[in-house]
PDB file of C-alpha atoms and ligand atoms in Angstrom:
ATOM      1  CA  MET A   1     -16.410  -9.968  20.720  1.00 92.00           C
ATOM      2  CA  ARG A   2     -13.840 -10.299  17.991  1.00 96.00           C
ATOM      3  CA  VAL A   3     -13.257 -13.769  16.604  1.00 98.00           C
ATOM      4  CA  THR A   4     -10.624 -15.037  14.171  1.00 98.00           C
ATOM      5  CA  VAL A   5     -11.693 -17.387  11.385  1.00 98.00           C
ATOM      6  CA  TYR A   6      -8.991 -19.437   9.665  1.00 98.00           C
ATOM      7  CA  ARG A   7      -8.852 -21.074   6.285  1.00 98.00           C
ATOM      8  CA  GLU A   8      -5.985 -23.197   5.012  1.00 98.00           C
ATOM      9  CA  ALA A   9      -4.736 -23.230   1.458  1.00 97.00           C
ATOM     10  CA  HIS A  10      -1.904 -24.727  -0.513  1.00 98.00           C
ATOM     11  CA  PHE A  11       0.169 -24.024  -3.585  1.00 98.00           C
ATOM     12  CA  ASN A  12       3.346 -25.299  -5.211  1.00 98.00           C
ATOM     13  CA  ALA A  13       5.941 -22.961  -6.621  1.00 98.00           C
ATOM     14  CA  ALA A  14       9.591 -22.795  -7.649  1.00 98.00           C
ATOM     15  CA  HIS A  15      12.076 -20.137  -6.698  1.00 98.00           C
ATOM     16  CA  ARG A  16      15.668 -19.360  -5.939  1.00 97.00           C
ATOM     17  CA  LEU A  17      17.051 -16.809  -3.509  1.00 97.00           C
ATOM     18  CA  TYR A  18      19.220 -14.572  -5.625  1.00 96.00           C
ATOM     19  CA  ARG A  19      20.024 -10.910  -6.126  1.00 96.00           C
ATOM     20  CA  LYS A  20      20.955  -9.738  -9.599  1.00 94.00           C
ATOM     21  CA  ASP A  21      23.057  -6.940  -8.119  1.00 95.00           C
ATOM     22  CA  TRP A  22      25.268  -9.408  -6.215  1.00 96.00           C
ATOM     23  CA  SER A  23      27.954 -11.677  -7.663  1.00 96.00           C
ATOM     24  CA  ASP A  24      27.248 -15.389  -7.943  1.00 94.00           C
ATOM     25  CA  ALA A  25      29.806 -15.926  -5.175  1.00 96.00           C
ATOM     26  CA  LYS A  26      28.036 -13.529  -2.803  1.00 97.00           C
ATOM     27  CA  ASN A  27      24.623 -15.057  -3.579  1.00 97.00           C
ATOM     28  CA  GLN A  28      26.066 -18.495  -2.882  1.00 96.00           C
ATOM     29  CA  ASN A  29      27.683 -17.262   0.312  1.00 97.00           C
ATOM     30  CA  ILE A  30      24.516 -15.631   1.717  1.00 97.00           C
ATOM     31  CA  PHE A  31      21.780 -17.921   0.373  1.00 97.00           C
ATOM     32  CA  GLY A  32      23.654 -21.251   0.116  1.00 96.00           C
ATOM     33  CA  LYS A  33      21.841 -24.015  -1.728  1.00 94.00           C
ATOM     34  CA  CYS A  34      18.696 -21.854  -1.863  1.00 95.00           C
ATOM     35  CA  SER A  35      20.579 -19.868  -4.512  1.00 95.00           C
ATOM     36  CA  TYR A  36      21.306 -22.793  -6.892  1.00 93.00           C
ATOM     37  CA  PRO A  37      20.748 -21.532 -10.438  1.00 92.00           C
ATOM     38  CA  HIS A  38      18.250 -24.145 -11.600  1.00 95.00           C
ATOM     39  CA  TYR A  39      15.632 -23.297  -8.966  1.00 96.00           C
ATOM     40  CA  HIS A  40      13.916 -25.587  -6.451  1.00 97.00           C
ATOM     41  CA  GLY A  41      10.328 -26.084  -5.383  1.00 97.00           C
ATOM     42  CA  HIS A  42       8.284 -25.841  -2.228  1.00 97.00           C
ATOM     43  CA  ASN A  43       4.863 -27.091  -1.240  1.00 98.00           C
ATOM     44  CA  TYR A  44       3.667 -23.944   0.451  1.00 98.00           C
ATOM     45  CA  ASP A  45       0.981 -24.212   3.092  1.00 98.00           C
ATOM     46  CA  LEU A  46      -0.932 -21.079   3.947  1.00 98.00           C
ATOM     47  CA  GLU A  47      -3.140 -20.143   6.882  1.00 98.00           C
ATOM     48  CA  VAL A  48      -5.294 -17.076   6.414  1.00 98.00           C
ATOM     49  CA  GLY A  49      -6.804 -15.601   9.588  1.00 98.00           C
ATOM     50  CA  VAL A  50      -9.634 -13.069   9.370  1.00 98.00           C
ATOM     51  CA  THR A  51     -10.648 -11.283  12.578  1.00 98.00           C
ATOM     52  CA  GLY A  52     -13.877  -9.411  13.144  1.00 98.00           C
ATOM     53  CA  THR A  53     -17.121  -9.296  15.069  1.00 98.00           C
ATOM     54  CA  PRO A  54     -19.654 -11.996  14.134  1.00 98.00           C
ATOM     55  CA  ASP A  55     -22.577 -10.585  12.166  1.00 97.00           C
ATOM     56  CA  PRO A  56     -25.643 -10.648  14.465  1.00 97.00           C
ATOM     57  CA  GLU A  57     -27.843 -12.182  11.760  1.00 97.00           C
ATOM     58  CA  THR A  58     -25.532 -14.808  10.211  1.00 96.00           C
ATOM     59  CA  GLY A  59     -23.151 -15.367  13.116  1.00 97.00           C
ATOM     60  CA  PHE A  60     -20.290 -15.152  10.637  1.00 97.00           C
ATOM     61  CA  VAL A  61     -17.148 -13.013  10.761  1.00 98.00           C
ATOM     62  CA  ILE A  62     -16.851 -13.730   7.037  1.00 97.00           C
ATOM     63  CA  ASN A  63     -18.700 -16.186   4.852  1.00 96.00           C
ATOM     64  CA  LEU A  64     -16.143 -18.961   4.279  1.00 96.00           C
ATOM     65  CA  ASP A  65     -17.264 -19.352   0.657  1.00 96.00           C
ATOM     66  CA  ILE A  66     -16.237 -15.739   0.093  1.00 96.00           C
ATOM     67  CA  LEU A  67     -12.890 -16.264   1.852  1.00 97.00           C
ATOM     68  CA  LYS A  68     -12.326 -19.443  -0.175  1.00 98.00           C
ATOM     69  CA  THR A  69     -12.924 -17.524  -3.421  1.00 98.00           C
ATOM     70  CA  ILE A  70     -10.632 -14.672  -2.347  1.00 98.00           C
ATOM     71  CA  ILE A  71      -7.821 -17.127  -1.567  1.00 98.00           C
ATOM     72  CA  LYS A  72      -8.326 -18.946  -4.861  1.00 98.00           C
ATOM     73  CA  GLU A  73      -8.256 -15.764  -6.932  1.00 98.00           C
ATOM     74  CA  GLU A  74      -5.602 -13.806  -5.047  1.00 98.00           C
ATOM     75  CA  VAL A  75      -3.249 -16.616  -3.996  1.00 98.00           C
ATOM     76  CA  GLU A  76      -3.743 -19.955  -5.734  1.00 98.00           C
ATOM     77  CA  ASP A  77      -4.433 -18.610  -9.226  1.00 98.00           C
ATOM     78  CA  TYR A  78      -1.552 -16.156  -8.885  1.00 98.00           C
ATOM     79  CA  PHE A  79       1.171 -18.379  -7.367  1.00 98.00           C
ATOM     80  CA  ASP A  80       0.352 -22.048  -7.980  1.00 98.00           C
ATOM     81  CA  HIS A  81       2.807 -23.877 -10.287  1.00 98.00           C
ATOM     82  CA  LYS A  82       4.648 -20.640 -11.027  1.00 98.00           C
ATOM     83  CA  ASN A  83       8.315 -19.808 -11.000  1.00 98.00           C
ATOM     84  CA  LEU A  84       8.214 -16.967  -8.492  1.00 98.00           C
ATOM     85  CA  ASN A  85      11.382 -15.256  -9.775  1.00 97.00           C
ATOM     86  CA  ILE A  86      10.264 -15.319 -13.411  1.00 97.00           C
ATOM     87  CA  ASP A  87       6.453 -15.315 -13.399  1.00 98.00           C
ATOM     88  CA  ILE A  88       5.628 -12.930 -10.554  1.00 98.00           C
ATOM     89  CA  PRO A  89       6.385  -9.302 -11.469  1.00 98.00           C
ATOM     90  CA  GLU A  90       6.755  -8.233  -7.823  1.00 98.00           C
ATOM     91  CA  PHE A  91       9.782 -10.546  -7.556  1.00 98.00           C
ATOM     92  CA  GLU A  92      11.615  -9.273 -10.588  1.00 95.00           C
ATOM     93  CA  ASN A  93      13.952  -7.305  -8.303  1.00 94.00           C
ATOM     94  CA  THR A  94      12.879  -8.599  -4.873  1.00 97.00           C
ATOM     95  CA  VAL A  95      14.067 -11.870  -3.333  1.00 98.00           C
ATOM     96  CA  PRO A  96      11.109 -14.324  -3.167  1.00 98.00           C
ATOM     97  CA  SER A  97      11.812 -15.331   0.428  1.00 98.00           C
ATOM     98  CA  ALA A  98       8.994 -16.743   2.552  1.00 98.00           C
ATOM     99  CA  GLU A  99       8.868 -13.338   4.265  1.00 98.00           C
ATOM    100  CA  ASN A 100       8.372 -11.447   1.020  1.00 98.00           C
ATOM    101  CA  ILE A 101       5.860 -13.981  -0.328  1.00 98.00           C
ATOM    102  CA  ALA A 102       3.815 -13.613   2.875  1.00 98.00           C
ATOM    103  CA  ILE A 103       3.808  -9.814   2.533  1.00 98.00           C
ATOM    104  CA  LEU A 104       2.678 -10.050  -1.088  1.00 98.00           C
ATOM    105  CA  ILE A 105      -0.096 -12.517  -0.196  1.00 98.00           C
ATOM    106  CA  TRP A 106      -1.247 -10.260   2.641  1.00 98.00           C
ATOM    107  CA  ASN A 107      -1.323  -7.218   0.327  1.00 98.00           C
ATOM    108  CA  ARG A 108      -3.307  -9.095  -2.336  1.00 98.00           C
ATOM    109  CA  ILE A 109      -5.942 -10.340   0.129  1.00 98.00           C
ATOM    110  CA  ARG A 110      -6.071  -7.059   2.038  1.00 98.00           C
ATOM    111  CA  LYS A 111      -7.139  -5.075  -1.014  1.00 97.00           C
ATOM    112  CA  VAL A 112     -10.280  -7.190  -1.519  1.00 98.00           C
ATOM    113  CA  LEU A 113     -11.174  -7.748   2.145  1.00 97.00           C
ATOM    114  CA  HIS A 114     -13.771  -5.612   3.941  1.00 96.00           C
ATOM    115  CA  PRO A 115     -11.962  -2.796   5.806  1.00 96.00           C
ATOM    116  CA  ASP A 116     -13.601  -3.735   9.125  1.00 96.00           C
ATOM    117  CA  LEU A 117     -11.834  -7.115   9.065  1.00 98.00           C
ATOM    118  CA  ASP A 118      -8.260  -7.692  10.242  1.00 98.00           C
ATOM    119  CA  LEU A 119      -6.006 -10.075   8.364  1.00 98.00           C
ATOM    120  CA  LYS A 120      -3.075 -12.246   9.292  1.00 98.00           C
ATOM    121  CA  ILE A 121      -1.098 -14.695   7.232  1.00 98.00           C
ATOM    122  CA  ARG A 122       1.030 -17.670   8.194  1.00 98.00           C
ATOM    123  CA  LEU A 123       3.046 -19.198   5.371  1.00 98.00           C
ATOM    124  CA  TYR A 124       4.839 -22.527   5.736  1.00 98.00           C
ATOM    125  CA  GLU A 125       7.727 -23.116   3.370  1.00 97.00           C
ATOM    126  CA  THR A 126       8.405 -26.423   5.106  1.00 95.00           C
ATOM    127  CA  ARG A 127       6.826 -27.965   8.179  1.00 94.00           C
ATOM    128  CA  ARG A 128       9.560 -26.439  10.295  1.00 96.00           C
ATOM    129  CA  ASN A 129      10.061 -23.110   8.533  1.00 97.00           C
ATOM    130  CA  PHE A 130       7.218 -20.646   8.528  1.00 98.00           C
ATOM    131  CA  VAL A 131       6.568 -16.927   8.718  1.00 98.00           C
ATOM    132  CA  GLU A 132       3.715 -14.725   9.909  1.00 98.00           C
ATOM    133  CA  TYR A 133       2.600 -11.308   8.734  1.00 98.00           C
ATOM    134  CA  ASP A 134      -0.300  -9.181   9.972  1.00 98.00           C
ATOM    135  CA  GLY A 135       0.408  -5.909   8.193  1.00 96.00           C
ATOM    136  CA  ASN A 136       2.455  -4.337  10.991  1.00 92.00           C
TER     137      ASN A 136
HETATM  138 NI1   NI B   1      13.442 -22.228  -1.157  1.00 60.51          NI
END
């Protein structure tokens, strides 16, 4: 009887897709306008899914107040209104693509989530462009 509980969250952040070890021409060729030097912003929407067996006493897979606090501390406080390339150490030498942001979010939540619970992340960069990561 495993159930998945979802909570939505939101943050704004700036980035550019760019590799320091590539020429400007190659960055432009591969990443196009996403590589423009003066950065651009996204309104990221996040869905966090936590799967587990409901506790027989509370009926909860996870108390949503706890999940809300985890998302605030591990995602919103860390990413909101940041320049991902400059402010987030994990992206100093890693492209802050939606894929890599989702992996980082998953890793940050995973380390504070009870080991019996499974975690999946869906990150929307735009309404039409989104990625999923479940740790596999
Ligand atoms: Ni972008």
